[in-house]
Amino acid sequence: MKIESRAAAWLGSWLIILVSLQLYVSGTLRLGTDLRLFLPDATTPEQRMLLDGIGEGPVVRLLLIALDGADSASLAATSNALVERLRGNAAFTRIDNGASGPAPAFVTEYRYLLSPAMDRRPLDADTLREALADRLQDLASPASTFLEPLIAADPTLETPSIAEHWLQRKAPRSLDGVWFDAAGKRALLTARTGAAGFDPDRQQRALDELQSAFEAARGDPGIRMTVSGPGRFSALMKERTQREATWLGAGATAILLLLLSLAYRRPWTLLLAALPLASAALVGLACVSLLYGEVHGITLAFGFTLIGVAQDYPIHLLSHQHRGLDPLANVRELWPTLATGVASTCVAYLAFIGSGVTGLAQLGLFTIAGLGVAGLTTRYVLPRISGREFDDAALLPWLGRAGLKLTLPAFPPALYAGIAVACVVVAGIAPGPVWDNDLGKLTPVPPELIAEDITLRRELGAPDARYLAVVSAPTTERALQRLEEVTPGLDVLVAEKAVAGYEHAARYLPSVRSQLRRQQSLPTAPALASALETARQGLPFRAGAFAPFQADVAHARSLEPLTPEAVRETPVASILEALLRISDGTVMALVVFAGVEQPGRIEGWSASAGADVTTIDLKSESEALVIRQRERILMCLAVAAALMALVVRVSLGDWRRAVRVLAPMTLSTLAVVAILRLGGQSLDLFQLISLVLAAGLGLDYALFFERSAAGRAERLRTLHGVIVCSLSTLAVFFLLSLSSIPVLRSIGVTVALGVALNFLLALSLPADRRTGTT
Amino acid sequence: MISGRASAIPVWLVTAAAAVADAQSADVDSLLASLVREPPQKIEFVEVRSSTLLERELVLKGMLEYRGRGKLSRTVSTPYVERTDIDGDAIRILRPNRPERSFSLGRAPGLGGFLTGLVAILGGDREALEREFELSLADGETGWQLKLVPRSKEVRARVESIRLRGSGAAPLCIVTVAKGGGSMTELLLGEAATNPEIARQRALYCGDSS
């Protein structure tokens, strides 16, 4: 009775600590979604651009929208209604469907400073004569309905020409006044979100707004909307991953509960087994929260997978517990082995802290803190609350029979070495590249959606996600000037069909230099009046009909040129922000391309444009980044492996035993790599992490098997523990390998394979100590 | 019984109203039937355009071509050359030495009414016509006048009504009446357009005869 009440007190205090941690964590920890946490810091301006572009660039904010399922007239009407509804919606900075909407007010006011047409022709009598003749035709044409109100103030149609210039790229086919695909079956639109591309929650909100606007705008119930683009993908993948992780988690919990119930036949053990894991999770989260304040979703998902090892700690304890044995004595007996396992695994995760990648460092911290606490919970808390009333695993008849069969003959060291070399060779020569450098694998998108995206992107002439150019300059004004200087070269690329189009900041905001030049070329009031008078000769326009025009030109002569600061409150601001990036006092102006047919020509253009212009192939840059990231991680893992070996050596006391324990783990890691490579897989970051997890588990199995313990009974208890550990891990990761999400699947396959191999190889541990019984 | 008598009056009213509507509708029907044209059809036109920007009216001559199924072409030959193709809701304007311009009727509500009306009349699409306009028919000494009052608020913001005047099966003038009452365009058709005395033709055929 006395013991039981003390156990209750221990349990109670422990639970209170856990609940307080839970409160602390849920109060302070924010869930981050920025993928860049998982990438190494940029070292070159190109890589900085890449990292910026991944989350915040203009390309990843663009949603491509297609409407189909009705005739072109109703699709066009729905397209227009959708634009109408979304214009002014805070979630979108811009929405286009090919129909030019009302221009922002500042464009009308500053049109004579902004319009590039002003460079081609001054506002003289000849220009005006031509314009007035055209406008007269416009007045009598069907276009008069919307042009007539403009003509008095804007006879050269400068405002519409700016709007056209802004949309300048290989515009999609226009049907019923809005964009359509080449077949005329789908109305097309683009929307730029305020949210960054890899902010799945805000992207989801934008998508919801889009959906409800569509439902309200839809003229015909048969019309369907398809949305594509990075934002849609990130929202979709988050939703799918979350949904699958939920049912996988539930499935894994059920399997675990079932296995534990079968193994120990006492409901009480379920709580005991859960305690170290729960403590690990909460302490891990609390540590990350304390040091970083924010945890990435991937850290969480991976972290929970990695600390799954902690599930094994109580299992070893429970399998060795039996009636008559003081739990504290039991744990003191097991502790050196358990502690070696915990310490060596933690050392391996130190590699992640040293990786220089924030997300991985978080992962390392989370896991080390978690596993450490799980080990200590098993050592100091569990024995005080577990009680001693357990059936002796050694007396289980099936285990006795299995124990004989499950003793594999010891592999001679030469065979071990031979297999290891064979695995390395197989991994090296198997078809396909050894390493997967595709950053896209971090957020795998179903291929049919990618195909859809490519089609829409081509139809819309939307920016290419791979190639871009950067113009670096000390100031924004200088960057805009340089963009204007390199624009003729870009126009050549378009004219010669090397690219379908391009976009840069100077298109939306010319440099102050250009604006001043245009301003200085504007005629004085008397000059304009006489030019108008000459132009009007022989045309039926009323004298004085263009007084608003004369007033606007006079006003334009007095304007201060526009700067990015001056347009901060306009819709153009967000476009400029995406295209002009300032870092470390350098302005980096982006040139994004659409429909790149000849990437080599872009290189040629940038080489001749000047030393301040560089072309970036985002794909090769991202691959370089991934390679660098992996090299660092591999280096850290090598150091970690050495440290791990050292921990095992120190703990076991001599190298012979240490090698014996490390050999199965090493061989099974190499074998998993060989098997994966034979299956045609290239290795990526997720598999590396999974291999570390499997190796940590394998080390535990080997340590327990190797543990010098006297007696057949004790050996059977160890076997029981390892069987329960490996079966439960195998079941959980086998479940994960059934996932439809490639990342989860590859983790599942890797760990399941690793656990199975580690278990089998640990059974074959050199027999000198395994036969020292009976 | 009170209830019986009370309900009898509206029934009588409705029947009478329906009879009147039927008579009107029958006339509109027969007029519209007479105006239907088998594509392709060509008809000469003279268009008189007025605007507050202009000190005198702009007079265009050319050819309208009805090509069936919502397709209409308008070719201006004097005082300049221009071709407009209307296909359903899409409008394309072609001028020599100028880039093609295209837009949708949705952007030009006033125009939309006029063209939908014309195409619906030529195609005999009574339903489309009634969807866009309230129709009323009047007979005068010089022929009939069909008045189309746009139903849509957007169109009414610019166009008060469209008056179509003709004689027998021949439409002679279409007047688009701007909001506020002034005429925006007067379109003389067929024999009214071929007569060189434009002012006289306008006086004869384009005034309000209702």
PDB file of C-alpha atoms in Angstrom, chain A residues 267-495:
ATOM      1  CA  PRO A 267      -3.772  -2.374 -19.653  1.00  0.00           C
ATOM      2  CA  TRP A 268      -1.510  -0.606 -17.142  1.00  0.00           C
ATOM      3  CA  THR A 269       1.497  -1.269 -19.367  1.00  0.00           C
ATOM      4  CA  LEU A 270      -0.050   0.804 -22.141  1.00  0.00           C
ATOM      5  CA  LEU A 271       0.187   3.906 -19.971  1.00  0.00           C
ATOM      6  CA  LEU A 272       3.676   2.969 -18.787  1.00  0.00           C
ATOM      7  CA  ALA A 273       4.854   2.456 -22.357  1.00  0.00           C
ATOM      8  CA  ALA A 274       3.377   5.776 -23.465  1.00  0.00           C
ATOM      9  CA  LEU A 275       4.929   7.853 -20.680  1.00  0.00           C
ATOM     10  CA  PRO A 276       8.534   8.133 -21.970  1.00  0.00           C
ATOM     11  CA  LEU A 277       7.347   8.896 -25.516  1.00  0.00           C
ATOM     12  CA  ALA A 278       4.911  11.558 -24.335  1.00  0.00           C
ATOM     13  CA  SER A 279       7.631  13.098 -22.164  1.00  0.00           C
ATOM     14  CA  ALA A 280      10.047  13.018 -25.099  1.00  0.00           C
ATOM     15  CA  ALA A 281       7.602  14.810 -27.391  1.00  0.00           C
ATOM     16  CA  LEU A 282       6.707  17.532 -24.900  1.00  0.00           C
ATOM     17  CA  VAL A 283      10.236  18.213 -23.719  1.00  0.00           C
ATOM     18  CA  GLY A 284      11.481  18.196 -27.312  1.00  0.00           C
ATOM     19  CA  LEU A 285       8.835  20.718 -28.330  1.00  0.00           C
ATOM     20  CA  ALA A 286       9.504  22.850 -25.269  1.00  0.00           C
ATOM     21  CA  CYS A 287      13.225  22.992 -26.109  1.00  0.00           C
ATOM     22  CA  VAL A 288      12.605  23.965 -29.735  1.00  0.00           C
ATOM     23  CA  SER A 289      10.051  26.501 -28.574  1.00  0.00           C
ATOM     24  CA  LEU A 290      12.512  27.995 -26.094  1.00  0.00           C
ATOM     25  CA  LEU A 291      15.386  28.251 -28.561  1.00  0.00           C
ATOM     26  CA  TYR A 292      13.595  29.015 -31.828  1.00  0.00           C
ATOM     27  CA  GLY A 293      10.056  30.091 -30.953  1.00  0.00           C
ATOM     28  CA  GLU A 294       8.914  28.468 -34.162  1.00  0.00           C
ATOM     29  CA  VAL A 295       8.944  24.913 -35.388  1.00  0.00           C
ATOM     30  CA  HIS A 296       8.657  23.860 -38.989  1.00  0.00           C
ATOM     31  CA  GLY A 297       5.895  21.421 -39.910  1.00  0.00           C
ATOM     32  CA  ILE A 298       8.477  19.050 -41.345  1.00  0.00           C
ATOM     33  CA  THR A 299      10.480  19.145 -38.084  1.00  0.00           C
ATOM     34  CA  LEU A 300       7.361  18.099 -36.245  1.00  0.00           C
ATOM     35  CA  ALA A 301       6.479  15.297 -38.623  1.00  0.00           C
ATOM     36  CA  PHE A 302      10.035  13.978 -38.733  1.00  0.00           C
ATOM     37  CA  GLY A 303      10.691  14.598 -35.090  1.00  0.00           C
ATOM     38  CA  PHE A 304       7.754  12.499 -34.013  1.00  0.00           C
ATOM     39  CA  THR A 305       8.971   9.755 -36.320  1.00  0.00           C
ATOM     40  CA  LEU A 306      12.506   9.904 -34.927  1.00  0.00           C
ATOM     41  CA  ILE A 307      11.597   9.926 -31.249  1.00  0.00           C
ATOM     42  CA  GLY A 308       9.552   6.798 -31.954  1.00  0.00           C
ATOM     43  CA  VAL A 309      12.766   5.051 -30.820  1.00  0.00           C
ATOM     44  CA  ALA A 310      11.824   6.112 -27.309  1.00  0.00           C
ATOM     45  CA  GLN A 311       8.954   3.666 -27.506  1.00  0.00           C
ATOM     46  CA  ASP A 312      11.549   0.917 -27.252  1.00  0.00           C
ATOM     47  CA  TYR A 313      12.964   2.030 -23.897  1.00  0.00           C
ATOM     48  CA  PRO A 314      10.004   1.058 -21.694  1.00  0.00           C
ATOM     49  CA  ILE A 315       9.565  -2.125 -23.718  1.00  0.00           C
ATOM     50  CA  HIS A 316      13.047  -3.353 -22.800  1.00  0.00           C
ATOM     51  CA  LEU A 317      12.294  -2.540 -19.188  1.00  0.00           C
ATOM     52  CA  LEU A 318       8.913  -4.307 -19.173  1.00  0.00           C
ATOM     53  CA  SER A 319      10.206  -7.404 -20.955  1.00  0.00           C
ATOM     54  CA  HIS A 320      12.830  -7.875 -18.290  1.00  0.00           C
ATOM     55  CA  GLN A 321      10.458  -7.231 -15.414  1.00  0.00           C
ATOM     56  CA  HIS A 322       9.006 -10.226 -13.610  1.00  0.00           C
ATOM     57  CA  ARG A 323       7.569 -11.141 -10.241  1.00  0.00           C
ATOM     58  CA  GLY A 324      10.018 -10.957  -7.412  1.00  0.00           C
ATOM     59  CA  LEU A 325      12.344  -8.573  -9.217  1.00  0.00           C
ATOM     60  CA  ASP A 326      12.646  -5.079  -7.797  1.00  0.00           C
ATOM     61  CA  PRO A 327      11.955  -2.751 -10.760  1.00  0.00           C
ATOM     62  CA  LEU A 328      14.732  -0.432  -9.573  1.00  0.00           C
ATOM     63  CA  ALA A 329      17.183  -3.317  -9.551  1.00  0.00           C
ATOM     64  CA  ASN A 330      15.953  -4.301 -12.983  1.00  0.00           C
ATOM     65  CA  VAL A 331      16.482  -0.839 -14.406  1.00  0.00           C
ATOM     66  CA  ARG A 332      19.921  -0.543 -12.770  1.00  0.00           C
ATOM     67  CA  GLU A 333      20.854  -3.777 -14.494  1.00  0.00           C
ATOM     68  CA  LEU A 334      19.608  -2.613 -17.894  1.00  0.00           C
ATOM     69  CA  TRP A 335      20.670   1.006 -17.647  1.00  0.00           C
ATOM     70  CA  PRO A 336      24.242   0.741 -18.985  1.00  0.00           C
ATOM     71  CA  THR A 337      22.937  -0.872 -22.171  1.00  0.00           C
ATOM     72  CA  LEU A 338      19.982   1.467 -22.497  1.00  0.00           C
ATOM     73  CA  ALA A 339      22.105   4.518 -21.758  1.00  0.00           C
ATOM     74  CA  THR A 340      24.649   3.471 -24.367  1.00  0.00           C
ATOM     75  CA  GLY A 341      21.844   3.248 -26.909  1.00  0.00           C
ATOM     76  CA  VAL A 342      20.387   6.638 -25.926  1.00  0.00           C
ATOM     77  CA  ALA A 343      23.769   8.344 -25.840  1.00  0.00           C
ATOM     78  CA  SER A 344      24.963   6.963 -29.160  1.00  0.00           C
ATOM     79  CA  THR A 345      21.684   7.832 -30.906  1.00  0.00           C
ATOM     80  CA  CYS A 346      21.790  11.340 -29.487  1.00  0.00           C
ATOM     81  CA  VAL A 347      25.362  11.719 -30.686  1.00  0.00           C
ATOM     82  CA  ALA A 348      24.189  10.785 -34.187  1.00  0.00           C
ATOM     83  CA  TYR A 349      21.606  13.547 -34.087  1.00  0.00           C
ATOM     84  CA  LEU A 350      24.270  16.041 -33.073  1.00  0.00           C
ATOM     85  CA  ALA A 351      25.190  15.798 -36.748  1.00  0.00           C
ATOM     86  CA  PHE A 352      21.948  17.561 -37.607  1.00  0.00           C
ATOM     87  CA  ILE A 353      22.623  20.390 -35.192  1.00  0.00           C
ATOM     88  CA  GLY A 354      25.919  20.953 -36.957  1.00  0.00           C
ATOM     89  CA  SER A 355      24.398  20.797 -40.425  1.00  0.00           C
ATOM     90  CA  GLY A 356      23.954  24.553 -40.735  1.00  0.00           C
ATOM     91  CA  VAL A 357      20.352  24.057 -41.810  1.00  0.00           C
ATOM     92  CA  THR A 358      17.896  25.563 -39.342  1.00  0.00           C
ATOM     93  CA  GLY A 359      15.177  22.994 -39.927  1.00  0.00           C
ATOM     94  CA  LEU A 360      17.597  20.118 -39.416  1.00  0.00           C
ATOM     95  CA  ALA A 361      19.129  21.751 -36.344  1.00  0.00           C
ATOM     96  CA  GLN A 362      15.624  22.026 -34.890  1.00  0.00           C
ATOM     97  CA  LEU A 363      15.103  18.389 -35.718  1.00  0.00           C
ATOM     98  CA  GLY A 364      18.350  17.435 -33.997  1.00  0.00           C
ATOM     99  CA  LEU A 365      17.559  19.470 -30.909  1.00  0.00           C
ATOM    100  CA  PHE A 366      14.046  18.084 -30.707  1.00  0.00           C
ATOM    101  CA  THR A 367      15.233  14.506 -31.022  1.00  0.00           C
ATOM    102  CA  ILE A 368      18.189  14.749 -28.652  1.00  0.00           C
ATOM    103  CA  ALA A 369      16.152  16.472 -25.953  1.00  0.00           C
ATOM    104  CA  GLY A 370      13.293  14.056 -26.497  1.00  0.00           C
ATOM    105  CA  LEU A 371      15.345  10.872 -26.426  1.00  0.00           C
ATOM    106  CA  GLY A 372      17.395  12.038 -23.468  1.00  0.00           C
ATOM    107  CA  VAL A 373      14.271  12.723 -21.455  1.00  0.00           C
ATOM    108  CA  ALA A 374      12.684   9.453 -22.579  1.00  0.00           C
ATOM    109  CA  GLY A 375      15.770   7.585 -21.380  1.00  0.00           C
ATOM    110  CA  LEU A 376      15.758   9.389 -18.029  1.00  0.00           C
ATOM    111  CA  THR A 377      12.016   8.826 -17.618  1.00  0.00           C
ATOM    112  CA  THR A 378      12.564   5.123 -18.200  1.00  0.00           C
ATOM    113  CA  ARG A 379      15.456   5.087 -15.743  1.00  0.00           C
ATOM    114  CA  TYR A 380      14.074   7.173 -12.900  1.00  0.00           C
ATOM    115  CA  VAL A 381      10.284   7.415 -13.194  1.00  0.00           C
ATOM    116  CA  LEU A 382       8.991   4.198 -14.694  1.00  0.00           C
ATOM    117  CA  PRO A 383      10.493   1.783 -12.129  1.00  0.00           C
ATOM    118  CA  ARG A 384       8.898   3.804  -9.347  1.00  0.00           C
ATOM    119  CA  ILE A 385       5.403   3.483 -10.774  1.00  0.00           C
ATOM    120  CA  SER A 386       5.462   0.273 -12.750  1.00  0.00           C
ATOM    121  CA  GLY A 387       4.977  -2.221  -9.910  1.00  0.00           C
ATOM    122  CA  ARG A 388       6.496  -5.648 -10.209  1.00  0.00           C
ATOM    123  CA  GLU A 389       3.524  -7.848 -11.064  1.00  0.00           C
ATOM    124  CA  PHE A 390       4.556  -8.970 -14.544  1.00  0.00           C
ATOM    125  CA  ASP A 391       4.556 -12.409 -16.094  1.00  0.00           C
ATOM    126  CA  ASP A 392       8.047 -13.581 -16.790  1.00  0.00           C
ATOM    127  CA  ALA A 393       8.671 -13.407 -20.505  1.00  0.00           C
ATOM    128  CA  ALA A 394      11.239 -16.148 -20.114  1.00  0.00           C
ATOM    129  CA  LEU A 395       8.452 -18.576 -19.206  1.00  0.00           C
ATOM    130  CA  LEU A 396       6.495 -18.021 -22.407  1.00  0.00           C
ATOM    131  CA  PRO A 397       6.491 -21.387 -24.230  1.00  0.00           C
ATOM    132  CA  TRP A 398       6.454 -19.839 -27.727  1.00  0.00           C
ATOM    133  CA  LEU A 399       9.377 -17.673 -26.858  1.00  0.00           C
ATOM    134  CA  GLY A 400      11.349 -20.655 -25.661  1.00  0.00           C
ATOM    135  CA  ARG A 401      10.779 -22.439 -28.934  1.00  0.00           C
ATOM    136  CA  ALA A 402      11.415 -19.289 -30.957  1.00  0.00           C
ATOM    137  CA  GLY A 403      14.552 -18.602 -28.983  1.00  0.00           C
ATOM    138  CA  LEU A 404      16.161 -21.729 -30.332  1.00  0.00           C
ATOM    139  CA  LYS A 405      15.172 -21.091 -33.910  1.00  0.00           C
ATOM    140  CA  LEU A 406      15.960 -17.413 -33.813  1.00  0.00           C
ATOM    141  CA  THR A 407      19.598 -17.987 -33.061  1.00  0.00           C
ATOM    142  CA  LEU A 408      21.338 -17.559 -36.360  1.00  0.00           C
ATOM    143  CA  PRO A 409      24.808 -18.902 -36.941  1.00  0.00           C
ATOM    144  CA  ALA A 410      27.472 -16.269 -36.514  1.00  0.00           C
ATOM    145  CA  PHE A 411      28.727 -14.751 -39.719  1.00  0.00           C
ATOM    146  CA  PRO A 412      32.462 -15.041 -40.139  1.00  0.00           C
ATOM    147  CA  PRO A 413      33.966 -11.535 -40.248  1.00  0.00           C
ATOM    148  CA  ALA A 414      35.217 -12.139 -43.788  1.00  0.00           C
ATOM    149  CA  LEU A 415      31.660 -12.805 -44.972  1.00  0.00           C
ATOM    150  CA  TYR A 416      30.498  -9.638 -43.217  1.00  0.00           C
ATOM    151  CA  ALA A 417      33.139  -7.591 -44.967  1.00  0.00           C
ATOM    152  CA  GLY A 418      32.410  -9.293 -48.277  1.00  0.00           C
ATOM    153  CA  ILE A 419      28.676  -8.520 -48.107  1.00  0.00           C
ATOM    154  CA  ALA A 420      29.404  -4.940 -47.066  1.00  0.00           C
ATOM    155  CA  VAL A 421      31.687  -4.413 -50.054  1.00  0.00           C
ATOM    156  CA  ALA A 422      29.115  -6.042 -52.358  1.00  0.00           C
ATOM    157  CA  CYS A 423      26.428  -3.659 -51.053  1.00  0.00           C
ATOM    158  CA  VAL A 424      28.598  -0.630 -51.691  1.00  0.00           C
ATOM    159  CA  VAL A 425      29.356  -1.853 -55.217  1.00  0.00           C
ATOM    160  CA  VAL A 426      25.688  -2.573 -55.945  1.00  0.00           C
ATOM    161  CA  ALA A 427      24.649   0.839 -54.631  1.00  0.00           C
ATOM    162  CA  GLY A 428      27.232   2.465 -56.855  1.00  0.00           C
ATOM    163  CA  ILE A 429      26.494   0.657 -60.104  1.00  0.00           C
ATOM    164  CA  ALA A 430      22.709   0.312 -59.845  1.00  0.00           C
ATOM    165  CA  PRO A 431      20.921   2.204 -62.629  1.00  0.00           C
ATOM    166  CA  GLY A 432      20.051   5.860 -62.087  1.00  0.00           C
ATOM    167  CA  PRO A 433      21.910   8.540 -60.159  1.00  0.00           C
ATOM    168  CA  VAL A 434      22.940   7.707 -56.587  1.00  0.00           C
ATOM    169  CA  TRP A 435      21.657  11.006 -55.238  1.00  0.00           C
ATOM    170  CA  ASP A 436      18.458  12.802 -55.976  1.00  0.00           C
ATOM    171  CA  ASN A 437      19.161  16.525 -56.229  1.00  0.00           C
ATOM    172  CA  ASP A 438      15.677  17.666 -57.092  1.00  0.00           C
ATOM    173  CA  LEU A 439      14.519  20.234 -54.562  1.00  0.00           C
ATOM    174  CA  GLY A 440      10.967  19.660 -55.798  1.00  0.00           C
ATOM    175  CA  LYS A 441      11.015  16.334 -53.957  1.00  0.00           C
ATOM    176  CA  LEU A 442      10.614  18.236 -50.717  1.00  0.00           C
ATOM    177  CA  THR A 443       7.029  18.903 -51.713  1.00  0.00           C
ATOM    178  CA  PRO A 444       6.142  16.237 -54.212  1.00  0.00           C
ATOM    179  CA  VAL A 445       3.173  17.110 -56.391  1.00  0.00           C
ATOM    180  CA  PRO A 446       1.218  14.438 -58.290  1.00  0.00           C
ATOM    181  CA  PRO A 447       2.475  14.241 -61.896  1.00  0.00           C
ATOM    182  CA  GLU A 448      -0.967  14.841 -63.403  1.00  0.00           C
ATOM    183  CA  LEU A 449      -1.158  18.184 -61.608  1.00  0.00           C
ATOM    184  CA  ILE A 450       2.334  19.091 -62.839  1.00  0.00           C
ATOM    185  CA  ALA A 451       1.274  18.244 -66.390  1.00  0.00           C
ATOM    186  CA  GLU A 452      -1.824  20.422 -65.986  1.00  0.00           C
ATOM    187  CA  ASP A 453       0.329  23.239 -64.664  1.00  0.00           C
ATOM    188  CA  ILE A 454       2.704  23.029 -67.608  1.00  0.00           C
ATOM    189  CA  THR A 455      -0.212  23.161 -70.072  1.00  0.00           C
ATOM    190  CA  LEU A 456      -1.826  26.156 -68.374  1.00  0.00           C
ATOM    191  CA  ARG A 457       1.513  27.943 -68.025  1.00  0.00           C
ATOM    192  CA  ARG A 458       2.204  27.517 -71.733  1.00  0.00           C
ATOM    193  CA  GLU A 459      -1.289  28.674 -72.736  1.00  0.00           C
ATOM    194  CA  LEU A 460      -1.098  31.715 -70.484  1.00  0.00           C
ATOM    195  CA  GLY A 461       2.488  32.628 -71.299  1.00  0.00           C
ATOM    196  CA  ALA A 462       2.979  32.695 -67.530  1.00  0.00           C
ATOM    197  CA  PRO A 463       6.488  33.126 -66.147  1.00  0.00           C
ATOM    198  CA  ASP A 464       8.851  30.221 -66.345  1.00  0.00           C
ATOM    199  CA  ALA A 465       9.817  28.866 -62.946  1.00  0.00           C
ATOM    200  CA  ARG A 466      13.309  27.883 -64.012  1.00  0.00           C
ATOM    201  CA  TYR A 467      15.136  30.740 -65.706  1.00  0.00           C
ATOM    202  CA  LEU A 468      15.533  34.279 -64.527  1.00  0.00           C
ATOM    203  CA  ALA A 469      18.027  37.075 -64.783  1.00  0.00           C
ATOM    204  CA  VAL A 470      19.167  39.469 -62.094  1.00  0.00           C
ATOM    205  CA  VAL A 471      20.408  42.996 -62.579  1.00  0.00           C
ATOM    206  CA  SER A 472      22.329  44.215 -59.517  1.00  0.00           C
ATOM    207  CA  ALA A 473      22.676  47.896 -58.816  1.00  0.00           C
ATOM    208  CA  PRO A 474      23.513  50.102 -55.839  1.00  0.00           C
ATOM    209  CA  THR A 475      20.175  51.950 -55.945  1.00  0.00           C
ATOM    210  CA  THR A 476      16.646  51.308 -57.132  1.00  0.00           C
ATOM    211  CA  GLU A 477      16.872  54.178 -59.614  1.00  0.00           C
ATOM    212  CA  ARG A 478      20.065  52.746 -61.075  1.00  0.00           C
ATOM    213  CA  ALA A 479      18.486  49.277 -61.279  1.00  0.00           C
ATOM    214  CA  LEU A 480      15.491  50.695 -63.174  1.00  0.00           C
ATOM    215  CA  GLN A 481      17.841  52.550 -65.531  1.00  0.00           C
ATOM    216  CA  ARG A 482      19.828  49.405 -66.197  1.00  0.00           C
ATOM    217  CA  LEU A 483      16.617  47.443 -66.838  1.00  0.00           C
ATOM    218  CA  GLU A 484      15.614  50.041 -69.415  1.00  0.00           C
ATOM    219  CA  GLU A 485      19.048  49.832 -71.021  1.00  0.00           C
ATOM    220  CA  VAL A 486      18.907  46.044 -71.388  1.00  0.00           C
ATOM    221  CA  THR A 487      15.284  46.007 -72.584  1.00  0.00           C
ATOM    222  CA  PRO A 488      16.066  46.337 -76.341  1.00  0.00           C
ATOM    223  CA  GLY A 489      18.118  43.129 -76.055  1.00  0.00           C
ATOM    224  CA  LEU A 490      15.177  41.416 -74.364  1.00  0.00           C
ATOM    225  CA  ASP A 491      12.849  42.564 -77.122  1.00  0.00           C
ATOM    226  CA  VAL A 492      15.190  40.900 -79.627  1.00  0.00           C
ATOM    227  CA  LEU A 493      14.837  37.617 -77.702  1.00  0.00           C
ATOM    228  CA  VAL A 494      11.055  37.935 -77.939  1.00  0.00           C
ATOM    229  CA  ALA A 495      11.108  38.928 -81.622  1.00  0.00           C
TER     230      ALA A 495
END
